PDB file of C-alpha atoms and ligand atoms in Angstrom:
ATOM      1  CA  MET J 237       0.000   0.000   0.000  1.00  0.00           C
ATOM      2  CA  ARG J 238       1.150   3.487  -0.897  1.00  0.00           C
ATOM      3  CA  ILE J 239       0.292   6.255   1.572  1.00  0.00           C
ATOM      4  CA  ASP J 240       0.740   9.978   0.931  1.00  0.00           C
ATOM      5  CA  VAL J 241       0.139  12.594   3.609  1.00  0.00           C
ATOM      6  CA  VAL J 242      -0.069  16.338   2.941  1.00  0.00           C
ATOM      7  CA  THR J 243       0.428  18.572   6.005  1.00  0.00           C
ATOM      8  CA  ILE J 244       1.981  21.851   7.158  1.00  0.00           C
ATOM      9  CA  PHE J 245       3.627  19.915   9.994  1.00  0.00           C
ATOM     10  CA  PRO J 246       5.537  16.998   8.392  1.00  0.00           C
ATOM     11  CA  GLY J 247       7.322  16.324  11.676  1.00  0.00           C
ATOM     12  CA  TYR J 248       3.994  15.390  13.259  1.00  0.00           C
ATOM     13  CA  LEU J 249       3.955  12.278  11.079  1.00  0.00           C
ATOM     14  CA  ALA J 250       7.402  11.062  12.193  1.00  0.00           C
ATOM     15  CA  PRO J 251       5.831   8.341  14.425  1.00  0.00           C
ATOM     16  CA  LEU J 252       4.709   6.587  11.241  1.00  0.00           C
ATOM     17  CA  ARG J 253       8.302   5.470  10.823  1.00  0.00           C
ATOM     18  CA  GLU J 254       8.589   3.979  14.303  1.00  0.00           C
ATOM     19  CA  ALA J 255       7.989   0.441  15.626  1.00  0.00           C
ATOM     20  CA  LEU J 256       5.483  -1.781  13.836  1.00  0.00           C
ATOM     21  CA  LEU J 257       4.768   0.679  11.026  1.00  0.00           C
ATOM     22  CA  GLY J 258       8.451   1.416  10.597  1.00  0.00           C
ATOM     23  CA  ARG J 259       9.140  -2.278  10.211  1.00  0.00           C
ATOM     24  CA  ALA J 260       6.312  -2.593   7.679  1.00  0.00           C
ATOM     25  CA  ILE J 261       7.852   0.250   5.688  1.00  0.00           C
ATOM     26  CA  ASP J 262      11.305  -1.341   5.877  1.00  0.00           C
ATOM     27  CA  ALA J 263       9.766  -4.625   4.708  1.00  0.00           C
ATOM     28  CA  GLY J 264       8.223  -2.862   1.727  1.00  0.00           C
ATOM     29  CA  LEU J 265       4.670  -3.681   2.831  1.00  0.00           C
ATOM     30  CA  ILE J 266       3.833   0.014   2.992  1.00  0.00           C
ATOM     31  CA  SER J 267       5.349   3.097   1.424  1.00  0.00           C
ATOM     32  CA  VAL J 268       4.773   6.428   3.164  1.00  0.00           C
ATOM     33  CA  ALA J 269       5.481   9.851   1.674  1.00  0.00           C
ATOM     34  CA  VAL J 270       4.855  12.994   3.727  1.00  0.00           C
ATOM     35  CA  HIS J 271       4.552  16.251   1.807  1.00  0.00           C
ATOM     36  CA  ASP J 272       4.800  19.799   3.182  1.00  0.00           C
ATOM     37  CA  LEU J 273       1.785  21.759   1.932  1.00  0.00           C
ATOM     38  CA  ARG J 274       3.870  24.929   1.862  1.00  0.00           C
ATOM     39  CA  THR J 275       5.764  23.443  -1.100  1.00  0.00           C
ATOM     40  CA  TRP J 276       2.837  24.626  -3.227  1.00  0.00           C
ATOM     41  CA  THR J 277       2.739  28.210  -1.982  1.00  0.00           C
ATOM     42  CA  HIS J 278       4.152  30.971  -4.163  1.00  0.00           C
ATOM     43  CA  ASP J 279       4.324  33.928  -1.846  1.00  0.00           C
ATOM     44  CA  VAL J 280       7.142  34.991   0.423  1.00  0.00           C
ATOM     45  CA  HIS J 281       5.061  34.256   3.511  1.00  0.00           C
ATOM     46  CA  GLN J 282       4.070  30.813   2.223  1.00  0.00           C
ATOM     47  CA  ALA J 283       0.501  31.595   3.251  1.00  0.00           C
ATOM     48  CA  VAL J 284      -1.808  28.582   3.499  1.00  0.00           C
ATOM     49  CA  ASP J 285      -4.789  30.209   5.225  1.00  0.00           C
ATOM     50  CA  ASP J 286      -7.075  33.196   4.955  1.00  0.00           C
ATOM     51  CA  ALA J 287     -10.080  34.724   6.733  1.00  0.00           C
ATOM     52  CA  PRO J 288     -13.407  32.850   6.415  1.00  0.00           C
ATOM     53  CA  TYR J 289     -16.063  34.281   4.085  1.00  0.00           C
ATOM     54  CA  GLY J 290     -19.101  35.190   6.154  1.00  0.00           C
ATOM     55  CA  GLY J 291     -16.971  35.897   9.210  1.00  0.00           C
ATOM     56  CA  GLY J 292     -16.551  33.571  12.179  1.00  0.00           C
ATOM     57  CA  PRO J 293     -13.645  32.376  14.290  1.00  0.00           C
ATOM     58  CA  GLY J 294     -10.236  31.427  13.019  1.00  0.00           C
ATOM     59  CA  MET J 295      -8.904  30.982   9.516  1.00  0.00           C
ATOM     60  CA  VAL J 296      -9.652  28.625   6.618  1.00  0.00           C
ATOM     61  CA  MET J 297      -7.054  26.865   4.469  1.00  0.00           C
ATOM     62  CA  ARG J 298      -6.765  28.300   0.964  1.00  0.00           C
ATOM     63  CA  PRO J 299      -8.080  26.251  -1.983  1.00  0.00           C
ATOM     64  CA  GLN J 300      -5.347  27.255  -4.443  1.00  0.00           C
ATOM     65  CA  VAL J 301      -2.552  25.748  -2.356  1.00  0.00           C
ATOM     66  CA  TRP J 302      -4.452  22.557  -1.604  1.00  0.00           C
ATOM     67  CA  GLY J 303      -5.563  22.176  -5.220  1.00  0.00           C
ATOM     68  CA  GLU J 304      -2.008  22.378  -6.520  1.00  0.00           C
ATOM     69  CA  ALA J 305      -0.781  20.054  -3.773  1.00  0.00           C
ATOM     70  CA  LEU J 306      -3.325  17.332  -4.480  1.00  0.00           C
ATOM     71  CA  ASP J 307      -2.838  17.661  -8.247  1.00  0.00           C
ATOM     72  CA  ALA J 308       0.888  17.130  -7.724  1.00  0.00           C
ATOM     73  CA  VAL J 309       0.734  14.411  -5.062  1.00  0.00           C
ATOM     74  CA  VAL J 310      -1.999  12.349  -6.719  1.00  0.00           C
ATOM     75  CA  GLY J 311      -0.519  13.040 -10.138  1.00  0.00           C
ATOM     76  CA  ASP J 312      -1.898  11.760 -13.373  1.00  0.00           C
ATOM     77  CA  VAL J 313      -3.784   8.546 -12.738  1.00  0.00           C
ATOM     78  CA  PRO J 314      -2.954   6.160 -15.588  1.00  0.00           C
ATOM     79  CA  SER J 315      -6.051   5.277 -17.617  1.00  0.00           C
ATOM     80  CA  GLY J 316      -7.612   2.074 -16.427  1.00  0.00           C
ATOM     81  CA  GLU J 317      -6.013   2.497 -12.994  1.00  0.00           C
ATOM     82  CA  ALA J 318      -8.217   3.319 -10.007  1.00  0.00           C
ATOM     83  CA  PRO J 319      -7.473   6.732  -8.472  1.00  0.00           C
ATOM     84  CA  PRO J 320      -6.374   6.793  -4.819  1.00  0.00           C
ATOM     85  CA  ARG J 321      -8.908   7.399  -2.051  1.00  0.00           C
ATOM     86  CA  LEU J 322      -8.539  10.837  -0.482  1.00  0.00           C
ATOM     87  CA  ILE J 323      -9.176  10.837   3.257  1.00  0.00           C
ATOM     88  CA  VAL J 324      -9.796  14.184   4.935  1.00  0.00           C
ATOM     89  CA  PRO J 325      -9.981  14.114   8.731  1.00  0.00           C
ATOM     90  CA  THR J 326     -12.435  16.685  10.093  1.00  0.00           C
ATOM     91  CA  PRO J 327     -14.562  17.110  13.255  1.00  0.00           C
ATOM     92  CA  ALA J 328     -17.554  17.105  10.898  1.00  0.00           C
ATOM     93  CA  GLY J 329     -16.585  13.790   9.317  1.00  0.00           C
ATOM     94  CA  ARG J 330     -18.254  10.388   9.232  1.00  0.00           C
ATOM     95  CA  PRO J 331     -17.146   8.404  12.312  1.00  0.00           C
ATOM     96  CA  PHE J 332     -14.100   6.283  11.496  1.00  0.00           C
ATOM     97  CA  THR J 333     -14.786   2.631  12.373  1.00  0.00           C
ATOM     98  CA  GLN J 334     -13.049  -0.729  12.239  1.00  0.00           C
ATOM     99  CA  ALA J 335     -15.217  -1.589   9.244  1.00  0.00           C
ATOM    100  CA  MET J 336     -13.806   1.471   7.444  1.00  0.00           C
ATOM    101  CA  ALA J 337     -10.293   0.420   8.439  1.00  0.00           C
ATOM    102  CA  HIS J 338     -10.930  -2.870   6.651  1.00  0.00           C
ATOM    103  CA  GLU J 339     -12.288  -1.011   3.606  1.00  0.00           C
ATOM    104  CA  TYR J 340      -9.208   1.204   3.466  1.00  0.00           C
ATOM    105  CA  ALA J 341      -6.894  -1.789   3.922  1.00  0.00           C
ATOM    106  CA  ALA J 342      -8.228  -3.093   0.609  1.00  0.00           C
ATOM    107  CA  GLU J 343      -7.104   0.038  -1.231  1.00  0.00           C
ATOM    108  CA  SER J 344      -3.763   0.111  -3.050  1.00  0.00           C
ATOM    109  CA  ARG J 345      -3.262   3.805  -2.350  1.00  0.00           C
ATOM    110  CA  LEU J 346      -4.492   6.307   0.220  1.00  0.00           C
ATOM    111  CA  VAL J 347      -3.883  10.066   0.243  1.00  0.00           C
ATOM    112  CA  PHE J 348      -4.487  12.005   3.463  1.00  0.00           C
ATOM    113  CA  ALA J 349      -5.138  15.754   3.585  1.00  0.00           C
ATOM    114  CA  CYS J 350      -4.313  17.155   7.028  1.00  0.00           C
ATOM    115  CA  GLY J 351      -6.154  20.370   7.677  1.00  0.00           C
ATOM    116  CA  ARG J 352      -5.366  22.925  10.349  1.00  0.00           C
ATOM    117  CA  TYR J 353      -6.999  26.172  11.519  1.00  0.00           C
ATOM    118  CA  GLU J 354     -10.789  25.790  11.035  1.00  0.00           C
ATOM    119  CA  GLY J 355     -10.358  23.345   8.190  1.00  0.00           C
ATOM    120  CA  ILE J 356      -9.909  23.288   4.414  1.00  0.00           C
ATOM    121  CA  ASP J 357     -11.983  25.352   1.932  1.00  0.00           C
ATOM    122  CA  GLN J 358     -14.867  23.019   1.009  1.00  0.00           C
ATOM    123  CA  ARG J 359     -14.240  23.529  -2.700  1.00  0.00           C
ATOM    124  CA  VAL J 360     -11.023  21.515  -2.374  1.00  0.00           C
ATOM    125  CA  ILE J 361     -13.023  18.480  -1.265  1.00  0.00           C
ATOM    126  CA  ASP J 362     -15.742  19.105  -3.831  1.00  0.00           C
ATOM    127  CA  ASP J 363     -13.184  19.442  -6.643  1.00  0.00           C
ATOM    128  CA  ALA J 364     -11.233  16.361  -5.555  1.00  0.00           C
ATOM    129  CA  ALA J 365     -14.460  14.341  -5.469  1.00  0.00           C
ATOM    130  CA  THR J 366     -14.836  14.896  -9.225  1.00  0.00           C
ATOM    131  CA  TRP J 367     -11.772  12.709  -9.878  1.00  0.00           C
ATOM    132  CA  MET J 368     -11.247  10.437  -6.879  1.00  0.00           C
ATOM    133  CA  PRO J 369     -13.256   8.986  -3.992  1.00  0.00           C
ATOM    134  CA  VAL J 370     -13.157  11.336  -1.001  1.00  0.00           C
ATOM    135  CA  ASP J 371     -14.013  10.465   2.598  1.00  0.00           C
ATOM    136  CA  GLU J 372     -14.361  13.142   5.254  1.00  0.00           C
ATOM    137  CA  VAL J 373     -13.896  11.216   8.498  1.00  0.00           C
ATOM    138  CA  SER J 374     -13.727  11.909  12.226  1.00  0.00           C
ATOM    139  CA  ILE J 375     -11.869   9.772  14.771  1.00  0.00           C
ATOM    140  CA  GLY J 376     -14.110  10.802  17.665  1.00  0.00           C
ATOM    141  CA  ASP J 377     -16.471  13.263  19.266  1.00  0.00           C
ATOM    142  CA  TYR J 378     -13.848  15.649  20.581  1.00  0.00           C
ATOM    143  CA  VAL J 379     -12.023  18.538  18.946  1.00  0.00           C
ATOM    144  CA  LEU J 380      -8.366  18.373  17.932  1.00  0.00           C
ATOM    145  CA  VAL J 381      -6.231  21.178  16.507  1.00  0.00           C
ATOM    146  CA  GLY J 382      -5.560  19.524  13.160  1.00  0.00           C
ATOM    147  CA  GLY J 383      -5.812  16.338  11.149  1.00  0.00           C
ATOM    148  CA  GLU J 384      -2.360  14.871  11.807  1.00  0.00           C
ATOM    149  CA  VAL J 385      -3.249  12.928  14.965  1.00  0.00           C
ATOM    150  CA  ALA J 386      -6.248  11.477  13.145  1.00  0.00           C
ATOM    151  CA  VAL J 387      -4.013  10.376  10.255  1.00  0.00           C
ATOM    152  CA  LEU J 388      -1.679   8.607  12.671  1.00  0.00           C
ATOM    153  CA  ALA J 389      -4.645   6.767  14.172  1.00  0.00           C
ATOM    154  CA  ILE J 390      -6.218   5.851  10.842  1.00  0.00           C
ATOM    155  CA  VAL J 391      -2.934   4.726   9.255  1.00  0.00           C
ATOM    156  CA  GLU J 392      -2.143   2.522  12.265  1.00  0.00           C
ATOM    157  CA  ALA J 393      -5.644   0.998  12.275  1.00  0.00           C
ATOM    158  CA  VAL J 394      -5.384   0.266   8.540  1.00  0.00           C
ATOM    159  CA  ALA J 395      -1.752  -0.863   8.362  1.00  0.00           C
ATOM    160  CA  ARG J 396      -2.149  -3.477  11.108  1.00  0.00           C
ATOM    161  CA  LEU J 397      -4.751  -5.183   8.916  1.00  0.00           C
ATOM    162  CA  LEU J 398      -2.367  -5.584   5.984  1.00  0.00           C
ATOM    163  CA  PRO J 399      -0.947  -9.086   5.489  1.00  0.00           C
ATOM    164  CA  GLY J 400       2.490  -9.453   7.038  1.00  0.00           C
ATOM    165  CA  VAL J 401       2.351  -6.321   9.178  1.00  0.00           C
ATOM    166  CA  LEU J 402       1.246  -7.915  12.436  1.00  0.00           C
ATOM    167  CA  GLY J 403       3.486 -10.677  13.764  1.00  0.00           C
ATOM    168  CA  ASN J 404       0.400 -12.592  14.823  1.00  0.00           C
ATOM    169  CA  PRO J 405      -2.386 -12.205  12.226  1.00  0.00           C
ATOM    170  CA  ALA J 406      -4.827 -13.865  14.631  1.00  0.00           C
ATOM    171  CA  SER J 407      -4.617 -10.705  16.672  1.00  0.00           C
ATOM    172  CA  ALA J 408      -6.388  -8.689  13.974  1.00  0.00           C
ATOM    173  CA  GLU J 409      -8.871 -11.477  13.373  1.00  0.00           C
ATOM    174  CA  GLN J 410      -9.859 -11.405  17.045  1.00  0.00           C
ATOM    175  CA  ASP J 411     -10.056  -7.630  17.208  1.00  0.00           C
ATOM    176  CA  SER J 412     -12.484  -5.905  19.416  1.00  0.00           C
ATOM    177  CA  PHE J 413     -15.491  -5.002  17.326  1.00  0.00           C
ATOM    178  CA  SER J 414     -14.768  -7.906  14.944  1.00  0.00           C
ATOM    179  CA  ASP J 415     -17.556  -9.822  16.723  1.00  0.00           C
ATOM    180  CA  GLY J 416     -19.331  -6.596  17.611  1.00  0.00           C
ATOM    181  CA  LEU J 417     -18.215  -6.669  21.237  1.00  0.00           C
ATOM    182  CA  LEU J 418     -15.471  -5.053  23.293  1.00  0.00           C
ATOM    183  CA  GLU J 419     -12.811  -7.496  24.384  1.00  0.00           C
ATOM    184  CA  GLY J 420     -12.781  -8.537  28.004  1.00  0.00           C
ATOM    185  CA  PRO J 421      -9.936  -8.245  30.545  1.00  0.00           C
ATOM    186  CA  ALA J 422      -6.520  -9.776  29.815  1.00  0.00           C
ATOM    187  CA  TYR J 423      -3.960 -11.173  32.288  1.00  0.00           C
ATOM    188  CA  THR J 424      -0.378 -12.428  32.284  1.00  0.00           C
ATOM    189  CA  ARG J 425       2.185 -13.548  34.888  1.00  0.00           C
ATOM    190  CA  PRO J 426       2.514 -13.410  37.861  1.00  0.00           C
ATOM    191  CA  GLU J 427      -0.487 -15.427  39.052  1.00  0.00           C
ATOM    192  CA  THR J 428      -0.954 -13.001  41.965  1.00  0.00           C
ATOM    193  CA  TRP J 429       0.059  -9.383  41.915  1.00  0.00           C
ATOM    194  CA  ARG J 430      -0.519  -6.947  44.818  1.00  0.00           C
ATOM    195  CA  GLY J 431      -2.929  -9.485  46.283  1.00  0.00           C
ATOM    196  CA  ARG J 432      -4.944  -9.815  43.071  1.00  0.00           C
ATOM    197  CA  ALA J 433      -5.102 -13.309  41.571  1.00  0.00           C
ATOM    198  CA  VAL J 434      -5.653 -14.204  37.923  1.00  0.00           C
ATOM    199  CA  PRO J 435      -9.165 -15.733  37.493  1.00  0.00           C
ATOM    200  CA  ASP J 436      -8.829 -19.494  38.088  1.00  0.00           C
ATOM    201  CA  VAL J 437     -10.629 -20.426  34.873  1.00  0.00           C
ATOM    202  CA  LEU J 438      -7.813 -18.868  32.810  1.00  0.00           C
ATOM    203  CA  ARG J 439      -5.321 -21.258  34.402  1.00  0.00           C
ATOM    204  CA  SER J 440      -7.646 -24.294  34.194  1.00  0.00           C
ATOM    205  CA  GLY J 441      -6.656 -25.440  30.719  1.00  0.00           C
ATOM    206  CA  ASN J 442     -10.370 -25.954  30.030  1.00  0.00           C
ATOM    207  CA  HIS J 443     -10.598 -24.155  26.700  1.00  0.00           C
ATOM    208  CA  GLY J 444     -14.369 -24.361  26.510  1.00  0.00           C
ATOM    209  CA  ALA J 445     -14.758 -22.816  29.925  1.00  0.00           C
ATOM    210  CA  ILE J 446     -12.133 -20.182  29.090  1.00  0.00           C
ATOM    211  CA  ALA J 447     -13.964 -19.230  25.880  1.00  0.00           C
ATOM    212  CA  ARG J 448     -17.267 -18.985  27.786  1.00  0.00           C
ATOM    213  CA  TRP J 449     -15.691 -16.876  30.523  1.00  0.00           C
ATOM    214  CA  ARG J 450     -14.106 -14.520  27.990  1.00  0.00           C
ATOM    215  CA  ARG J 451     -17.389 -14.172  26.087  1.00  0.00           C
ATOM    216  CA  ASP J 452     -19.252 -13.392  29.312  1.00  0.00           C
ATOM    217  CA  ARG J 453     -16.726 -10.733  30.320  1.00  0.00           C
ATOM    218  CA  ALA J 454     -16.914  -9.209  26.820  1.00  0.00           C
ATOM    219  CA  LEU J 455     -20.715  -9.088  26.978  1.00  0.00           C
ATOM    220  CA  GLU J 456     -20.650  -7.547  30.468  1.00  0.00           C
ATOM    221  CA  ARG J 457     -18.095  -4.928  29.456  1.00  0.00           C
ATOM    222  CA  THR J 458     -19.927  -4.088  26.235  1.00  0.00           C
ATOM    223  CA  ALA J 459     -23.252  -3.759  28.059  1.00  0.00           C
ATOM    224  CA  ALA J 460     -21.648  -1.472  30.638  1.00  0.00           C
ATOM    225  CA  ARG J 461     -19.500   0.699  28.351  1.00  0.00           C
ATOM    226  CA  ARG J 462     -21.026   0.470  24.855  1.00  0.00           C
ATOM    227  CA  PRO J 463     -24.696  -0.553  25.057  1.00  0.00           C
ATOM    228  CA  ASP J 464     -25.013   0.873  21.554  1.00  0.00           C
ATOM    229  CA  LEU J 465     -22.802  -1.926  20.205  1.00  0.00           C
ATOM    230  CA  LEU J 466     -24.962  -4.527  21.959  1.00  0.00           C
ATOM    231  CA  ALA J 467     -28.139  -2.987  20.565  1.00  0.00           C
ATOM    232  CA  ALA J 468     -26.622  -3.044  17.063  1.00  0.00           C
ATOM    233  CA  LEU J 469     -25.888  -6.779  17.145  1.00  0.00           C
ATOM    234  CA  PRO J 470     -28.054  -8.892  14.853  1.00  0.00           C
ATOM    235  CA  PRO J 471     -30.416 -11.170  16.854  1.00  0.00           C
ATOM    236  CA  THR J 472     -28.456 -14.220  15.713  1.00  0.00           C
ATOM    237  CA  ALA J 473     -25.245 -12.835  17.218  1.00  0.00           C
ATOM    238  CA  LEU J 474     -26.245 -13.780  20.771  1.00  0.00           C
ATOM    239  CA  ASP J 475     -26.719 -17.447  21.596  1.00  0.00           C
ATOM    240  CA  ARG J 476     -28.759 -18.910  24.430  1.00  0.00           C
ATOM    241  CA  ALA J 477     -25.785 -18.893  26.811  1.00  0.00           C
ATOM    242  CA  ASP J 478     -25.166 -15.212  25.989  1.00  0.00           C
ATOM    243  CA  ARG J 479     -28.757 -14.336  26.798  1.00  0.00           C
ATOM    244  CA  ALA J 480     -28.570 -16.262  30.086  1.00  0.00           C
ATOM    245  CA  LEU J 481     -25.818 -13.900  31.300  1.00  0.00           C
TER     246      LEU J 481
HETATM  247  N1  JEE M  84     -10.610  13.505  12.513  1.00  0.00           N
HETATM  248  C1  JEE M  84     -10.735  14.381  13.249  1.00  0.00           C
HETATM  249  C2  JEE M  84     -10.940  15.360  14.266  1.00  0.00           C
HETATM  250  C3  JEE M  84     -10.572  16.701  14.361  1.00  0.00           C
HETATM  251  C4  JEE M  84      -9.918  17.585  13.380  1.00  0.00           C
HETATM  252  C5  JEE M  84      -9.508  17.088  12.135  1.00  0.00           C
HETATM  253  C6  JEE M  84      -8.977  17.935  11.194  1.00  0.00           C
HETATM  254  C7  JEE M  84      -8.832  19.290  11.493  1.00  0.00           C
HETATM  255  C8  JEE M  84      -8.385  20.407  10.770  1.00  0.00           C
HETATM  256  C9  JEE M  84      -8.479  21.519  11.585  1.00  0.00           C
HETATM  257  N2  JEE M  84      -8.982  21.118  12.774  1.00  0.00           N
HETATM  258  C10 JEE M  84      -9.238  22.024  13.905  1.00  0.00           C
HETATM  259  C11 JEE M  84     -10.671  22.369  14.005  1.00  0.00           C
HETATM  260  C12 JEE M  84     -11.185  22.647  15.246  1.00  0.00           C
HETATM  261  C13 JEE M  84     -12.541  22.993  15.378  1.00  0.00           C
HETATM  262  C14 JEE M  84     -13.354  23.040  14.264  1.00  0.00           C
HETATM  263  C15 JEE M  84     -14.809  23.350  14.435  1.00  0.00           C
HETATM  264  N3  JEE M  84     -15.065  24.743  14.108  1.00  0.00           N
HETATM  265  C16 JEE M  84     -15.838  24.668  12.879  1.00  0.00           C
HETATM  266  C17 JEE M  84     -16.300  26.060  12.501  1.00  0.00           C
HETATM  267  O1  JEE M  84     -17.022  26.638  13.598  1.00  0.00           O
HETATM  268  C18 JEE M  84     -16.234  26.784  14.771  1.00  0.00           C
HETATM  269  C19 JEE M  84     -15.728  25.419  15.214  1.00  0.00           C
HETATM  270  C20 JEE M  84     -12.844  22.753  13.020  1.00  0.00           C
HETATM  271  C21 JEE M  84     -11.476  22.410  12.883  1.00  0.00           C
HETATM  272  C22 JEE M  84      -9.211  19.781  12.748  1.00  0.00           C
HETATM  273  C23 JEE M  84      -9.740  18.937  13.705  1.00  0.00           C
HETATM  274  N4  JEE M  84     -10.991  17.162  15.562  1.00  0.00           N
HETATM  275  N5  JEE M  84     -11.597  16.151  16.209  1.00  0.00           N
HETATM  276  C24 JEE M  84     -11.602  15.044  15.458  1.00  0.00           C
HETATM  277  N6  JEE M  84     -12.156  13.834  15.810  1.00  0.00           N
END
């Protein structure tokens, strides 16, 4: 997968080259190019923002600069080749979900536009949508200062799903949300720590009982913390033992 990120703070994306993602890049599973938006300014101040039409707080990012940047970064898409998907983090975006991470993991190329200030002139998104798929997404119901943190989160969520990136592929297959529930508590050695013992069932070697216990803890936790996920489960998702909990 090829990933391009356009930002006025390229250094913010440095963590993409660390740890698991860094190893995936070194292994050639992913290529990441970070581009400084100011490359496509032509004035001495390298201005990327201006006052909002209609008034209001803050500044808006200028369409000319973004238009030239995306034209250059996306480049000419060879005929017959699918254009990349443009992902634009924004507080007003569609909630980013694990299902979307799987969708994006199937793409051969993703381009991320990191806004700052009060966001990017809407015409940039509208123009881009005439020649590539564009998703305006949000990583949560809280307000950040720009799109870079969201890109780090989205890229990590997507990259870990790519074959060969995770050491243990089963980990992604057993993700939280993959069965619609939050995962339950996890434990490792020592057996007792500060007077707290690991639940006996996990040391019993009875795999059926362990699976049941884990499912029960996942159902309890989901009901307590994300009742919306429980309500969204199809009726067939809960078996008789689940309902007896
Ligand atoms: N993903 C994601 C995000 C972001 C995110 C993503 C991208 C950018 C680019 C600029 N910002 C700052 C910003 C702050 C506030 C506002 C709202 N204003 C709109 C106009 O009225 C006043 C209020 C807009 C933009 C961003 C924030 N925040 N939270 C998420 N889950």
